[in-house]
């Protein structure tokens, strides 16, 4: 099962990096990517918090290296995937994973970006547009991943995935 989770995490990192270079919402120094939030919810449900956290960290690093992300990706994506995982594992419901991602990234992650903005020299950067952008981006990604996961669940694919040990 660990090999399967590791492989799926690697595939999700690759999808995240490639698709996040295409679909980006820029606002000043921030480059929000709804794909990151989509992948976070998928990770919360499919691979759990630790592989999800690794995915968020590695994806953020690669996106920064390629210039398709910013340092603001770290607090948003990492808090988002952890909260999505916690909500999902507590309630075992896909909707709760999506809610956890939106709260983790859209609210907590965006607030955590305030001190990061000051450290990086963006002290005058407006907090409200940042939070709004993080919320919109995380809501878009969470909705799409919710739909994908519900289709997989309805077709029985999620059940097969979890019954492999």
mmCIF file of C-alpha atoms in Angstrom:
data_model
loop_
_atom_site.group_PDB
_atom_site.id
_atom_site.type_symbol
_atom_site.label_atom_id
_atom_site.label_comp_id
_atom_site.label_asym_id
_atom_site.label_seq_id
_atom_site.Cartn_x
_atom_site.Cartn_y
_atom_site.Cartn_z
ATOM 1 C CA UNK A 1 0.000 0.000 0.000
ATOM 2 C CA UNK A 2 2.922 2.353 0.721
ATOM 3 C CA UNK A 3 4.314 1.883 -2.793
ATOM 4 C CA UNK A 4 0.881 2.619 -4.247
ATOM 5 C CA UNK A 5 0.599 5.817 -2.180
ATOM 6 C CA UNK A 6 4.117 6.897 -3.134
ATOM 7 C CA UNK A 7 3.428 6.290 -6.819
ATOM 8 C CA UNK A 8 0.102 8.123 -6.715
ATOM 9 C CA UNK A 9 1.735 11.026 -4.849
ATOM 10 C CA UNK A 10 4.426 11.287 -7.546
ATOM 11 C CA UNK A 11 1.778 11.293 -10.283
ATOM 12 C CA UNK A 12 -0.200 13.989 -8.458
ATOM 13 C CA UNK A 13 2.957 16.108 -8.060
ATOM 14 C CA UNK A 14 3.607 15.836 -11.805
ATOM 15 C CA UNK A 15 0.009 16.744 -12.682
ATOM 16 C CA UNK A 16 0.084 19.628 -10.219
ATOM 17 C CA UNK A 17 3.309 21.104 -11.576
ATOM 18 C CA UNK A 18 2.314 20.786 -15.231
ATOM 19 C CA UNK A 19 -1.284 21.994 -14.887
ATOM 20 C CA UNK A 20 -0.391 24.775 -12.439
ATOM 21 C CA UNK A 21 1.834 26.287 -15.100
ATOM 22 C CA UNK A 22 -1.207 26.581 -17.379
ATOM 23 C CA UNK A 23 -3.925 27.686 -14.950
ATOM 24 C CA UNK A 24 -2.680 30.480 -12.652
ATOM 25 C CA UNK A 25 -4.431 33.390 -10.941
ATOM 26 C CA UNK A 26 -1.769 36.128 -10.530
ATOM 27 C CA UNK A 27 -2.130 38.917 -7.965
ATOM 28 C CA UNK A 28 1.029 40.906 -7.326
ATOM 29 C CA UNK A 29 3.696 38.560 -5.975
ATOM 30 C CA UNK A 30 1.202 35.710 -5.483
ATOM 31 C CA UNK A 31 0.411 33.072 -8.116
ATOM 32 C CA UNK A 32 -2.603 31.076 -6.955
ATOM 33 C CA UNK A 33 -3.234 27.768 -8.681
ATOM 34 C CA UNK A 34 -6.623 26.055 -8.349
ATOM 35 C CA UNK A 35 -4.929 22.810 -9.463
ATOM 36 C CA UNK A 36 -2.916 22.807 -6.215
ATOM 37 C CA UNK A 37 -6.160 22.767 -4.236
ATOM 38 C CA UNK A 38 -7.661 20.094 -6.459
ATOM 39 C CA UNK A 39 -4.586 17.921 -5.869
ATOM 40 C CA UNK A 40 -4.658 18.666 -2.118
ATOM 41 C CA UNK A 41 -8.179 17.284 -1.777
ATOM 42 C CA UNK A 42 -7.281 14.242 -3.884
ATOM 43 C CA UNK A 43 -4.273 13.654 -1.611
ATOM 44 C CA UNK A 44 -6.367 14.077 1.541
ATOM 45 C CA UNK A 45 -8.693 11.303 0.404
ATOM 46 C CA UNK A 46 -6.336 8.999 -1.502
ATOM 47 C CA UNK A 47 -2.949 9.127 0.240
ATOM 48 C CA UNK A 48 -3.443 10.825 3.603
ATOM 49 C CA UNK A 49 -1.807 13.723 5.396
ATOM 50 C CA UNK A 50 1.897 12.826 5.259
ATOM 51 C CA UNK A 51 2.082 11.937 1.584
ATOM 52 C CA UNK A 52 -0.200 14.932 0.949
ATOM 53 C CA UNK A 53 2.135 17.206 2.896
ATOM 54 C CA UNK A 54 5.109 15.883 0.910
ATOM 55 C CA UNK A 55 3.183 16.513 -2.307
ATOM 56 C CA UNK A 56 2.362 20.107 -1.311
ATOM 57 C CA UNK A 57 5.964 20.841 -0.315
ATOM 58 C CA UNK A 58 7.587 19.226 -3.375
ATOM 59 C CA UNK A 59 5.042 20.762 -5.770
ATOM 60 C CA UNK A 60 5.654 24.212 -4.258
ATOM 61 C CA UNK A 61 9.425 23.855 -4.566
ATOM 62 C CA UNK A 62 9.216 22.716 -8.202
ATOM 63 C CA UNK A 63 6.714 25.448 -9.102
ATOM 64 C CA UNK A 64 9.026 28.076 -7.582
ATOM 65 C CA UNK A 65 12.014 26.677 -9.500
ATOM 66 C CA UNK A 66 10.037 26.817 -12.772
ATOM 67 C CA UNK A 67 8.685 30.296 -11.979
ATOM 68 C CA UNK A 68 5.048 29.190 -11.918
ATOM 69 C CA UNK A 69 4.683 29.574 -8.156
ATOM 70 C CA UNK A 70 5.777 31.818 -5.318
ATOM 71 C CA UNK A 71 6.834 31.390 -1.701
ATOM 72 C CA UNK A 72 3.205 32.035 -0.766
ATOM 73 C CA UNK A 73 2.464 28.520 -2.037
ATOM 74 C CA UNK A 74 4.032 26.943 1.048
ATOM 75 C CA UNK A 75 1.649 28.120 3.784
ATOM 76 C CA UNK A 76 -1.409 27.865 1.551
ATOM 77 C CA UNK A 77 -0.862 24.426 0.120
ATOM 78 C CA UNK A 78 0.661 22.775 3.178
ATOM 79 C CA UNK A 79 -1.927 23.988 5.688
ATOM 80 C CA UNK A 80 -4.674 23.250 3.166
ATOM 81 C CA UNK A 81 -3.701 19.613 2.631
ATOM 82 C CA UNK A 82 -3.228 18.993 6.358
ATOM 83 C CA UNK A 83 -6.622 20.429 7.256
ATOM 84 C CA UNK A 84 -8.298 18.649 4.327
ATOM 85 C CA UNK A 85 -6.764 15.376 5.523
ATOM 86 C CA UNK A 86 -7.765 15.991 9.126
ATOM 87 C CA UNK A 87 -11.358 16.839 8.180
ATOM 88 C CA UNK A 88 -11.586 13.821 5.875
ATOM 89 C CA UNK A 89 -10.110 11.350 8.335
ATOM 90 C CA UNK A 90 -12.313 12.660 11.123
ATOM 91 C CA UNK A 91 -15.619 12.419 9.201
ATOM 92 C CA UNK A 92 -14.700 10.047 6.311
ATOM 93 C CA UNK A 93 -16.654 12.218 3.903
ATOM 94 C CA UNK A 94 -15.264 13.712 0.689
ATOM 95 C CA UNK A 95 -17.151 16.965 1.204
ATOM 96 C CA UNK A 96 -15.316 17.493 4.500
ATOM 97 C CA UNK A 97 -11.967 17.172 2.712
ATOM 98 C CA UNK A 98 -13.042 19.933 0.325
ATOM 99 C CA UNK A 99 -14.180 22.121 3.228
ATOM 100 C CA UNK A 100 -10.895 21.511 5.042
ATOM 101 C CA UNK A 101 -8.943 22.607 1.954
ATOM 102 C CA UNK A 102 -10.918 25.842 1.626
ATOM 103 C CA UNK A 103 -10.552 26.703 5.321
ATOM 104 C CA UNK A 104 -6.909 25.609 5.448
ATOM 105 C CA UNK A 105 -5.773 27.448 2.340
ATOM 106 C CA UNK A 106 -8.370 30.154 1.852
ATOM 107 C CA UNK A 107 -8.444 31.395 5.429
ATOM 108 C CA UNK A 108 -5.575 30.051 7.549
ATOM 109 C CA UNK A 109 -2.994 29.852 4.736
ATOM 110 C CA UNK A 110 -3.780 33.357 3.503
ATOM 111 C CA UNK A 111 -3.455 34.773 7.028
ATOM 112 C CA UNK A 112 -0.108 32.985 7.393
ATOM 113 C CA UNK A 113 1.066 34.783 4.246
ATOM 114 C CA UNK A 114 0.879 38.176 5.994
ATOM 115 C CA UNK A 115 4.144 37.785 7.945
ATOM 116 C CA UNK A 116 5.710 36.082 4.913
ATOM 117 C CA UNK A 117 4.778 39.108 2.776
ATOM 118 C CA UNK A 118 6.437 41.406 5.309
ATOM 119 C CA UNK A 119 9.607 39.259 5.368
ATOM 120 C CA UNK A 120 9.766 39.236 1.555
ATOM 121 C CA UNK A 121 9.341 43.029 1.382
ATOM 122 C CA UNK A 122 5.690 43.162 0.401
ATOM 123 C CA UNK A 123 4.524 44.843 3.616
ATOM 124 C CA UNK A 124 2.079 47.078 1.732
ATOM 125 C CA UNK A 125 0.475 44.111 0.009
ATOM 126 C CA UNK A 126 -3.270 44.176 0.615
ATOM 127 C CA UNK A 127 -4.484 41.322 2.793
ATOM 128 C CA UNK A 128 -8.133 41.315 1.681
ATOM 129 C CA UNK A 129 -7.428 40.703 -2.027
ATOM 130 C CA UNK A 130 -4.927 38.012 -1.040
ATOM 131 C CA UNK A 131 -7.476 36.208 1.116
ATOM 132 C CA UNK A 132 -10.156 36.601 -1.548
ATOM 133 C CA UNK A 133 -7.842 35.179 -4.218
ATOM 134 C CA UNK A 134 -6.838 32.237 -2.001
ATOM 135 C CA UNK A 135 -10.508 31.589 -1.207
ATOM 136 C CA UNK A 136 -11.601 31.703 -4.851
ATOM 137 C CA UNK A 137 -8.693 29.517 -5.968
ATOM 138 C CA UNK A 138 -9.245 26.954 -3.205
ATOM 139 C CA UNK A 139 -13.012 26.854 -3.763
ATOM 140 C CA UNK A 140 -12.536 26.217 -7.506
ATOM 141 C CA UNK A 141 -10.017 23.434 -6.882
ATOM 142 C CA UNK A 142 -12.049 21.898 -4.051
ATOM 143 C CA UNK A 143 -15.243 21.798 -6.132
ATOM 144 C CA UNK A 144 -13.518 20.155 -9.095
ATOM 145 C CA UNK A 145 -11.810 17.553 -6.899
ATOM 146 C CA UNK A 146 -15.091 16.879 -5.075
ATOM 147 C CA UNK A 147 -16.782 16.185 -8.404
ATOM 148 C CA UNK A 148 -13.925 13.916 -9.541
ATOM 149 C CA UNK A 149 -13.938 11.974 -6.265
ATOM 150 C CA UNK A 150 -17.729 11.597 -6.270
ATOM 151 C CA UNK A 151 -17.589 10.190 -9.819
ATOM 152 C CA UNK A 152 -14.854 7.751 -8.738
ATOM 153 C CA UNK A 153 -16.931 6.791 -5.704
ATOM 154 C CA UNK A 154 -20.103 6.294 -7.752
ATOM 155 C CA UNK A 155 -18.237 4.049 -10.213
ATOM 156 C CA UNK A 156 -16.801 1.997 -7.322
ATOM 157 C CA UNK A 157 -13.197 2.948 -8.070
ATOM 158 C CA UNK A 158 -12.560 4.495 -4.638
ATOM 159 C CA UNK A 159 -13.793 1.353 -2.913
ATOM 160 C CA UNK A 160 -11.442 -0.791 -4.995
ATOM 161 C CA UNK A 161 -8.581 1.597 -4.245
ATOM 162 C CA UNK A 162 -9.066 1.358 -0.484
ATOM 163 C CA UNK A 163 -9.632 -2.408 -0.403
ATOM 164 C CA UNK A 164 -6.137 -3.134 -1.739
ATOM 165 C CA UNK A 165 -3.725 -4.028 1.060
#
